[in-house]
CSV table of C-alpha atoms in Angstrom, one decimal:
chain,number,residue,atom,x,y,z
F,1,UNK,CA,109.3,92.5,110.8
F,2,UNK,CA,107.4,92.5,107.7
F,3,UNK,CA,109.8,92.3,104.4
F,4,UNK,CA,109.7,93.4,100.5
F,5,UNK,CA,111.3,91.0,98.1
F,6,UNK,CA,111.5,92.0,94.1
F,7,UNK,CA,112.2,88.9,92.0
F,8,UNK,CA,111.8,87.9,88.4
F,9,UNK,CA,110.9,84.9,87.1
F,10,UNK,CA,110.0,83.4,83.6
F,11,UNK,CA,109.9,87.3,82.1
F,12,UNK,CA,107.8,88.3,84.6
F,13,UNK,CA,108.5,90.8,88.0
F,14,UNK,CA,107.3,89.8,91.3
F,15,UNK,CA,107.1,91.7,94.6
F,16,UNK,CA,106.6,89.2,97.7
F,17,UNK,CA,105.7,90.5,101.0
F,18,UNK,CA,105.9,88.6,104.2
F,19,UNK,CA,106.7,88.2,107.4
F,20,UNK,CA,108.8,84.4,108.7
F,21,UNK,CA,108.2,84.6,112.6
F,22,UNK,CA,104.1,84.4,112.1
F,23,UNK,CA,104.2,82.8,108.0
F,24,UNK,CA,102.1,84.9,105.9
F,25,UNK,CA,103.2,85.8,102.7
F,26,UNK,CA,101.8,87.8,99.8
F,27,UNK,CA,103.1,87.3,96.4
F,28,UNK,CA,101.8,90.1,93.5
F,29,UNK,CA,102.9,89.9,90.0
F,30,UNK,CA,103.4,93.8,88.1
F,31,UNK,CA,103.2,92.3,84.6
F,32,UNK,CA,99.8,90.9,85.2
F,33,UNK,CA,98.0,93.6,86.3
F,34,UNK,CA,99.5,93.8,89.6
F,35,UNK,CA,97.7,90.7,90.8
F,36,UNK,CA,97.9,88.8,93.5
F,37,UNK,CA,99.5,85.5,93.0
F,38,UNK,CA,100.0,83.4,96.4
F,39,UNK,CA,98.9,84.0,99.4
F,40,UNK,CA,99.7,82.3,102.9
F,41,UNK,CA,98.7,82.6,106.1
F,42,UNK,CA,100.3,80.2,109.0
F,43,UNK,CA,102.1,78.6,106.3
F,44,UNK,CA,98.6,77.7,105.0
F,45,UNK,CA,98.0,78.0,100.8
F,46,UNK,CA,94.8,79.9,101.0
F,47,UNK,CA,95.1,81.0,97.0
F,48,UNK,CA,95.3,78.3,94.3
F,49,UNK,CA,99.0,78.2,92.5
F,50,UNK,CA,98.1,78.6,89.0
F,51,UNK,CA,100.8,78.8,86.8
F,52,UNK,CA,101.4,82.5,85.7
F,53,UNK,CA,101.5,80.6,81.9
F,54,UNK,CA,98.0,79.9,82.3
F,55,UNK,CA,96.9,83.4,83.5
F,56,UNK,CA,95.4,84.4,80.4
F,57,UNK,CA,92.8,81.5,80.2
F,58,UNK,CA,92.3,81.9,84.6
F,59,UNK,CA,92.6,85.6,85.1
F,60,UNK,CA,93.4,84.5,88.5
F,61,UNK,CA,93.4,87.3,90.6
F,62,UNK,CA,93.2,89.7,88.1
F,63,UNK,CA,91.1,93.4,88.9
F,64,UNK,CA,88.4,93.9,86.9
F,65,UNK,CA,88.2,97.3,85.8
F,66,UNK,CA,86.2,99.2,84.1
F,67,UNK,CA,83.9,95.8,83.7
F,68,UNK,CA,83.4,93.1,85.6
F,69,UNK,CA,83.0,89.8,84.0
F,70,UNK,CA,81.1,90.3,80.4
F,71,UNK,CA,80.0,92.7,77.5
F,72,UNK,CA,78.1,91.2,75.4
F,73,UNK,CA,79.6,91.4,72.1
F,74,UNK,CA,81.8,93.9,73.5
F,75,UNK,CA,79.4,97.2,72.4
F,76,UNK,CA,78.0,99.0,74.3
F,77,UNK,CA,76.7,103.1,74.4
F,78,UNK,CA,77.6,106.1,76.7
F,79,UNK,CA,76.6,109.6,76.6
F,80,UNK,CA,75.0,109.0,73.5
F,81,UNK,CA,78.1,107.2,71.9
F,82,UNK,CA,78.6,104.0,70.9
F,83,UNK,CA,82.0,102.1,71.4
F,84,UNK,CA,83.0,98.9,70.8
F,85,UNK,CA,85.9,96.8,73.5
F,86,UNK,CA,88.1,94.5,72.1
F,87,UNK,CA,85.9,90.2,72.1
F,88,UNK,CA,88.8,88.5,74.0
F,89,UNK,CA,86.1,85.4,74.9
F,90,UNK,CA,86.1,84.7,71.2
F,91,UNK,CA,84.0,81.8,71.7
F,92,UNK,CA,82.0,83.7,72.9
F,93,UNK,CA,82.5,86.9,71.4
F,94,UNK,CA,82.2,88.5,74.4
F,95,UNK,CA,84.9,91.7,76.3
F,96,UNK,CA,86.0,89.4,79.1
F,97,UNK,CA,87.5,91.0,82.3
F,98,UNK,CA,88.3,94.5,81.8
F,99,UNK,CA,91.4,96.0,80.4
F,100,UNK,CA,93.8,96.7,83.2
F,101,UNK,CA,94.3,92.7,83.6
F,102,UNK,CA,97.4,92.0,81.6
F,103,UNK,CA,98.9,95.9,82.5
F,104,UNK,CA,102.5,96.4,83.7
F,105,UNK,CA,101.9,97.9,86.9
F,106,UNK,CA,104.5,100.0,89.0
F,107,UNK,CA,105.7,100.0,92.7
F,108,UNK,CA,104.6,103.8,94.0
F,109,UNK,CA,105.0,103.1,97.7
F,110,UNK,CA,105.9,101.1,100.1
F,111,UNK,CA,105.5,100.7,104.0
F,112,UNK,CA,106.8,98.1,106.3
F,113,UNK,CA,106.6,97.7,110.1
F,114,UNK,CA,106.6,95.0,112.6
F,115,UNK,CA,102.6,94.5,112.3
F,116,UNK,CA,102.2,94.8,108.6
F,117,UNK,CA,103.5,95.3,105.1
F,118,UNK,CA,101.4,97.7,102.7
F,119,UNK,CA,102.7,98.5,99.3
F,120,UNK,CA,101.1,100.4,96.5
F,121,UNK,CA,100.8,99.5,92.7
F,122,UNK,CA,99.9,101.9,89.7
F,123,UNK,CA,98.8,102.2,86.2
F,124,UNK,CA,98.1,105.3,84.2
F,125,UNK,CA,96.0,104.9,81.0
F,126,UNK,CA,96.5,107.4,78.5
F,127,UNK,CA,92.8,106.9,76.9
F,128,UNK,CA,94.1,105.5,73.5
F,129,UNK,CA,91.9,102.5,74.0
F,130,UNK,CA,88.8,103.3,71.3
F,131,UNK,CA,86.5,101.2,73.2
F,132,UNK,CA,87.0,103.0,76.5
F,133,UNK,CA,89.2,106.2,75.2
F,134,UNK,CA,88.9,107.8,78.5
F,135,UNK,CA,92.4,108.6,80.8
F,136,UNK,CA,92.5,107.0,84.3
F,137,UNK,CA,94.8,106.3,86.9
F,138,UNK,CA,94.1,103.1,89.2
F,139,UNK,CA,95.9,102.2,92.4
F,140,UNK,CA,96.4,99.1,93.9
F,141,UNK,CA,97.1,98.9,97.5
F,142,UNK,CA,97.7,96.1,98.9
F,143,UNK,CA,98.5,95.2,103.2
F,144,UNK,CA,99.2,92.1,105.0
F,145,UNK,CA,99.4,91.4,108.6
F,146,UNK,CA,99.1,88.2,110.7
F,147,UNK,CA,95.6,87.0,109.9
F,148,UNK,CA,94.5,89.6,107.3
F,149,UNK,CA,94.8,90.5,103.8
F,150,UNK,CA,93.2,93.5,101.8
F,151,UNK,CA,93.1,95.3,98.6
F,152,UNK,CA,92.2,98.7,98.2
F,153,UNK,CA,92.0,100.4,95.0
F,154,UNK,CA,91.7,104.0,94.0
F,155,UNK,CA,90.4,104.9,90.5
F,156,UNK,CA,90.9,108.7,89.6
F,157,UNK,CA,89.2,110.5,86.3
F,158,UNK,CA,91.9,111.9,84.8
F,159,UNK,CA,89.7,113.0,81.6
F,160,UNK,CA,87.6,115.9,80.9
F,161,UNK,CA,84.7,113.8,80.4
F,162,UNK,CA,83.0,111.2,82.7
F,163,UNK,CA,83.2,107.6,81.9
F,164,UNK,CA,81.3,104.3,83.0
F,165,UNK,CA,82.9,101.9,85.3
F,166,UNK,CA,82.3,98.8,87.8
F,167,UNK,CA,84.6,97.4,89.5
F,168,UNK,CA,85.3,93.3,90.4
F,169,UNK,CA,88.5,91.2,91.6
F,170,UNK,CA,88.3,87.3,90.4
F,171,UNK,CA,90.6,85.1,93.2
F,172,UNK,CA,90.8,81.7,93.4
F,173,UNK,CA,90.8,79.7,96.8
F,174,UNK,CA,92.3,76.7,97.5
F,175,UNK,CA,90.6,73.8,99.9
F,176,UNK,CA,92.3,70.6,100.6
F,177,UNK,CA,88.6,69.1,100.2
F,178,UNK,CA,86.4,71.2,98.3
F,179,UNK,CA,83.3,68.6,98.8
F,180,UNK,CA,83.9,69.1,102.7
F,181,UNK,CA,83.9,73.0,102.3
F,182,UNK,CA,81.0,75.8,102.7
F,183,UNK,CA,79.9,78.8,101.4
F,184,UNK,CA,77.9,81.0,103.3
F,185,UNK,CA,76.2,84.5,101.9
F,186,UNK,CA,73.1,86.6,102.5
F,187,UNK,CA,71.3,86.8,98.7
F,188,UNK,CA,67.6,86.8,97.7
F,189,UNK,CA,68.8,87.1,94.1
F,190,UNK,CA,70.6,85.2,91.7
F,191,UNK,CA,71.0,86.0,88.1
F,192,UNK,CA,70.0,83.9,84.8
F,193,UNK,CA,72.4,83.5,82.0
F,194,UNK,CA,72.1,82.9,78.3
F,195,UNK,CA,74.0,80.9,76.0
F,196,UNK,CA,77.1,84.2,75.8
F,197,UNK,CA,76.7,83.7,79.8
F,198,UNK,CA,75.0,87.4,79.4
F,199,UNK,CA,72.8,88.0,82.1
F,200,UNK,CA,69.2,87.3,80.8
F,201,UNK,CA,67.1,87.8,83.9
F,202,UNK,CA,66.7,87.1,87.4
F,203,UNK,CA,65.3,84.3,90.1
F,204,UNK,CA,64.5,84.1,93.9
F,205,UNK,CA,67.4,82.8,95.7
F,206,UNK,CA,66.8,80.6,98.5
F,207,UNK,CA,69.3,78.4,99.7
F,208,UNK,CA,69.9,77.1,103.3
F,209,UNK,CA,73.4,78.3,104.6
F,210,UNK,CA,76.2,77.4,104.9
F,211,UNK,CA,75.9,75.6,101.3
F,212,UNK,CA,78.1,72.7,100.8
F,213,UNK,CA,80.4,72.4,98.0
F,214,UNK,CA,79.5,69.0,97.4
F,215,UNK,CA,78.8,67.5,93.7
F,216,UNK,CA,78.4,71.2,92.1
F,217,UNK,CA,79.4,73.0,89.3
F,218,UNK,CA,79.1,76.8,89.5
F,219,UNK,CA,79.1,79.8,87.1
F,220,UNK,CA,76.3,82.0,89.3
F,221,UNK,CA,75.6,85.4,90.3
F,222,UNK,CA,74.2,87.0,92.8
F,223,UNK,CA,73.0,90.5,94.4
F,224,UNK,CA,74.4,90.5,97.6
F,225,UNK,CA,72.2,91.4,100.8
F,226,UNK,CA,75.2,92.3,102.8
F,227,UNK,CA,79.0,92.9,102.7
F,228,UNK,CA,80.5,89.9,103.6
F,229,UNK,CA,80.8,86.3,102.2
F,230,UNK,CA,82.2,83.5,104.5
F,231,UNK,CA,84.7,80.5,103.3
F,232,UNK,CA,85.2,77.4,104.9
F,233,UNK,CA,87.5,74.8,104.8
F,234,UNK,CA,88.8,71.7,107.0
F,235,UNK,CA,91.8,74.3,107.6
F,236,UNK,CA,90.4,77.1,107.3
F,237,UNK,CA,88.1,80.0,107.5
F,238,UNK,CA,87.9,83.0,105.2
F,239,UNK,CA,85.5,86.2,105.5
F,240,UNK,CA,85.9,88.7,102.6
F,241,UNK,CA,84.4,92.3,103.3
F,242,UNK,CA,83.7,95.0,100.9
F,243,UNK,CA,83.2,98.9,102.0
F,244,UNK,CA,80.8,99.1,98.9
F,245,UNK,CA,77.7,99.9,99.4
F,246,UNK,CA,76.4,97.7,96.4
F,247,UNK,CA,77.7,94.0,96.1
F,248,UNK,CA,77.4,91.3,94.0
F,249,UNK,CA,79.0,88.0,93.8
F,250,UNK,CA,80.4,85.8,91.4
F,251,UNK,CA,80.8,82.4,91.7
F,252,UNK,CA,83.2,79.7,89.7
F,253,UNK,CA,84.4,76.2,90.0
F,254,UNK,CA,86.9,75.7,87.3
F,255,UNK,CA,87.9,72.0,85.9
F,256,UNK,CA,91.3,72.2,88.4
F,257,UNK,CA,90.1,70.2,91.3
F,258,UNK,CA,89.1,71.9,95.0
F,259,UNK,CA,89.5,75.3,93.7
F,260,UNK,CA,86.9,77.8,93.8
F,261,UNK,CA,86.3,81.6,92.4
F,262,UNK,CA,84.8,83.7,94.8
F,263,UNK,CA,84.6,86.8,93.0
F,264,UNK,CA,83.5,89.9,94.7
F,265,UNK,CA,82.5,92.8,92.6
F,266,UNK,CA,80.9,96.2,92.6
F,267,UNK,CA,78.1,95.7,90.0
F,268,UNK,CA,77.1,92.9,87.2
F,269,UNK,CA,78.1,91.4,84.8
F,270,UNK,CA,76.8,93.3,81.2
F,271,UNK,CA,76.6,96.0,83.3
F,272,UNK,CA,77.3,98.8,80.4
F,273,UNK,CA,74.0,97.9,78.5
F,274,UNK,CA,72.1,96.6,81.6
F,275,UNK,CA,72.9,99.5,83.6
F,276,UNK,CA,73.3,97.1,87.0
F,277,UNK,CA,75.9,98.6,89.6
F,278,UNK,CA,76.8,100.7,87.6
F,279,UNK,CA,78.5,104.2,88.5
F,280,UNK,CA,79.8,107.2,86.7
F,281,UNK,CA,82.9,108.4,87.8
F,282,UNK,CA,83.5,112.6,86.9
F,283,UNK,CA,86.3,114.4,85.6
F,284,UNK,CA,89.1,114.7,88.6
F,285,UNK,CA,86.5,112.4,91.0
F,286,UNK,CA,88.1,109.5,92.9
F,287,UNK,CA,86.5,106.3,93.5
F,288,UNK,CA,87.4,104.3,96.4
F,289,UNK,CA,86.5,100.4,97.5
F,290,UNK,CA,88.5,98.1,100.0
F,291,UNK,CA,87.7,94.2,100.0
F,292,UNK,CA,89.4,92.6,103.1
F,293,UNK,CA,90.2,88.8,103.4
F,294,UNK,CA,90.1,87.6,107.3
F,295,UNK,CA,92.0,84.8,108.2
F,296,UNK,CA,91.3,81.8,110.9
F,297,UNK,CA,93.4,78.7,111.2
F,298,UNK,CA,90.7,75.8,111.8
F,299,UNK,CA,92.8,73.4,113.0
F,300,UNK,CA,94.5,75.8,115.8
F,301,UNK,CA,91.1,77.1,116.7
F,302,UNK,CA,90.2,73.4,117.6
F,303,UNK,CA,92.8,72.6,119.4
F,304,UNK,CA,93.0,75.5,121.7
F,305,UNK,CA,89.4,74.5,122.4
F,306,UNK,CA,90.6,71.2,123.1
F,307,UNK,CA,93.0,72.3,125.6
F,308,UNK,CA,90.5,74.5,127.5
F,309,UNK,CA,87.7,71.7,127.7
């Protein structure tokens, strides 16, 4: 039987779902924008442990909404008027991540059964923000079961007026040996980037897959040629799905060793000015996109073969 734990811990309120007879576990955390924060399948660590001190310099986990990734400068025009986001890249003086990432969410709903546990998290915004003054509701909702993980998220129009939006989640996997672990992805595209990490242009992507992790240091991104992007590991081996018809990819290995973004997203980054991915959502419209993490235990998988040879 799948279980809901609340907890709090350090000023912050966690909801933990998960189920002891098969070990997965699902950890989310309201405060920070309902994010995901651990996840576990077969007792494996499949999402690296950040500290939730550190989650404003990560944004681990965090949904991206209404922008995914950058605004350069943080202006940007709509329906022939001109708004400007708050820089929170200040090195960069760029809007970083949206402005649902550090929003106290709230537990809606809740279902639990002996094959999964789903909850749903919400936020209402009240359109006071002047560089997206526009009211919204977004919902979060999140299901586990023994080998699967997935988030689906509902934005409503709660204005009068239409408003701009793309829409990205930024995770962080884990790998006991990142060098020894592979991407693999159907892309013809990747973008270029200038010194703001703006997108500046495109190139041919061509790479032979699976590509090894080995020696690398990536901050890419990519138009996607299909829905799904494949992980793996010496563990284990991830396939995260989208149901949008448009995907694009973000890629990021921060300084913290074997750890990997693989951020899956709805349109581009810049996507305000450069108009890439981007959708208009209508007064009382709903907007709806579910990306799903597949789980397979490696080492199991081998040694069931074993036994069968």
């Amino acid at each position: 039987m799948y279980t809901l734990t609340e907890k709090a811990e350090n000023g912050l309120q966690f909801i933990e779902i998960g189920n002891s007879q098969n070990a997965s576990k699902a950890t989310l955390c309201l405060n920070q924008g309902g994010r995901l924060s651990g996840l576990e399948f077969d007792g494996i660590k499949v999402l690296a442990d950040f500290h939730p001190s550190t989650y404003g310099k990560s944004y681990a986990s965090s949904i991206l909404f209404p922008f995914a990734n950058r605004i350069k400068d943080g202006k940007y025009t709509f329906d022939g008027t001109d708004y400007i986001l708050n820089c929170n890249e200040i090195d960069k003086n760029n809007a970083l991540h949206g402005m649902v990432y550090d929003k106290m969410f709230d537990l809606v709903d809740q279902e639990l059964t002996s094959d999964a546990g789903e909850i749903t998290l919400q936020f209402t915004h009240n359109g006071t923000n002047k560089g997206f003054p526009f009211q919204f509701q977004i919902q979060l909702i999140y299901k586990l079961t023994r080998d699967e993980f997935s988030l689906a998220t509902e934005i409503i129009n709660l204005d009068t007026k239409p408003f701009p939006f793309v829409l990205g989640w930024h995770p962080y996997f884990v790998s006991k040996n990142l060098e020894e672990s592979h991407l693999n992805f159907e892309s013809k595209t990747q973008f270029l980037h200038d010194e703001q990490q703006i997108i500046s242009g495109t190139i041919p992507f061509d790479m032979d897959m699976p590509y090894q992790l080995k020696d690398v240091k990536l901050d890419d991104g990519y138009i996607l040629e299909s829905n799904k992007v494949e992980f793996l590991t010496p563990e284990y081996r991830l396939e995260i799905s989208s149901t949008s018809k448009e995907n694009y990819l973000q890629l990021y290995t921060p300084d913290t060793p074997n750890v990997i973004a693989i951020e899956p997203m709805t349109g581009a980054n810049n996507s305000f000015n450069n108009k890439i991915g981007l959708q208009i959502l209508s007064p009382d419209k709903h907007y709806h996109v579910k990306w799903t993490i597949a789980f397979e235990n490696r080492k199991t998988k081998i040694k069931t073969n074993q036994l069968i040879t």
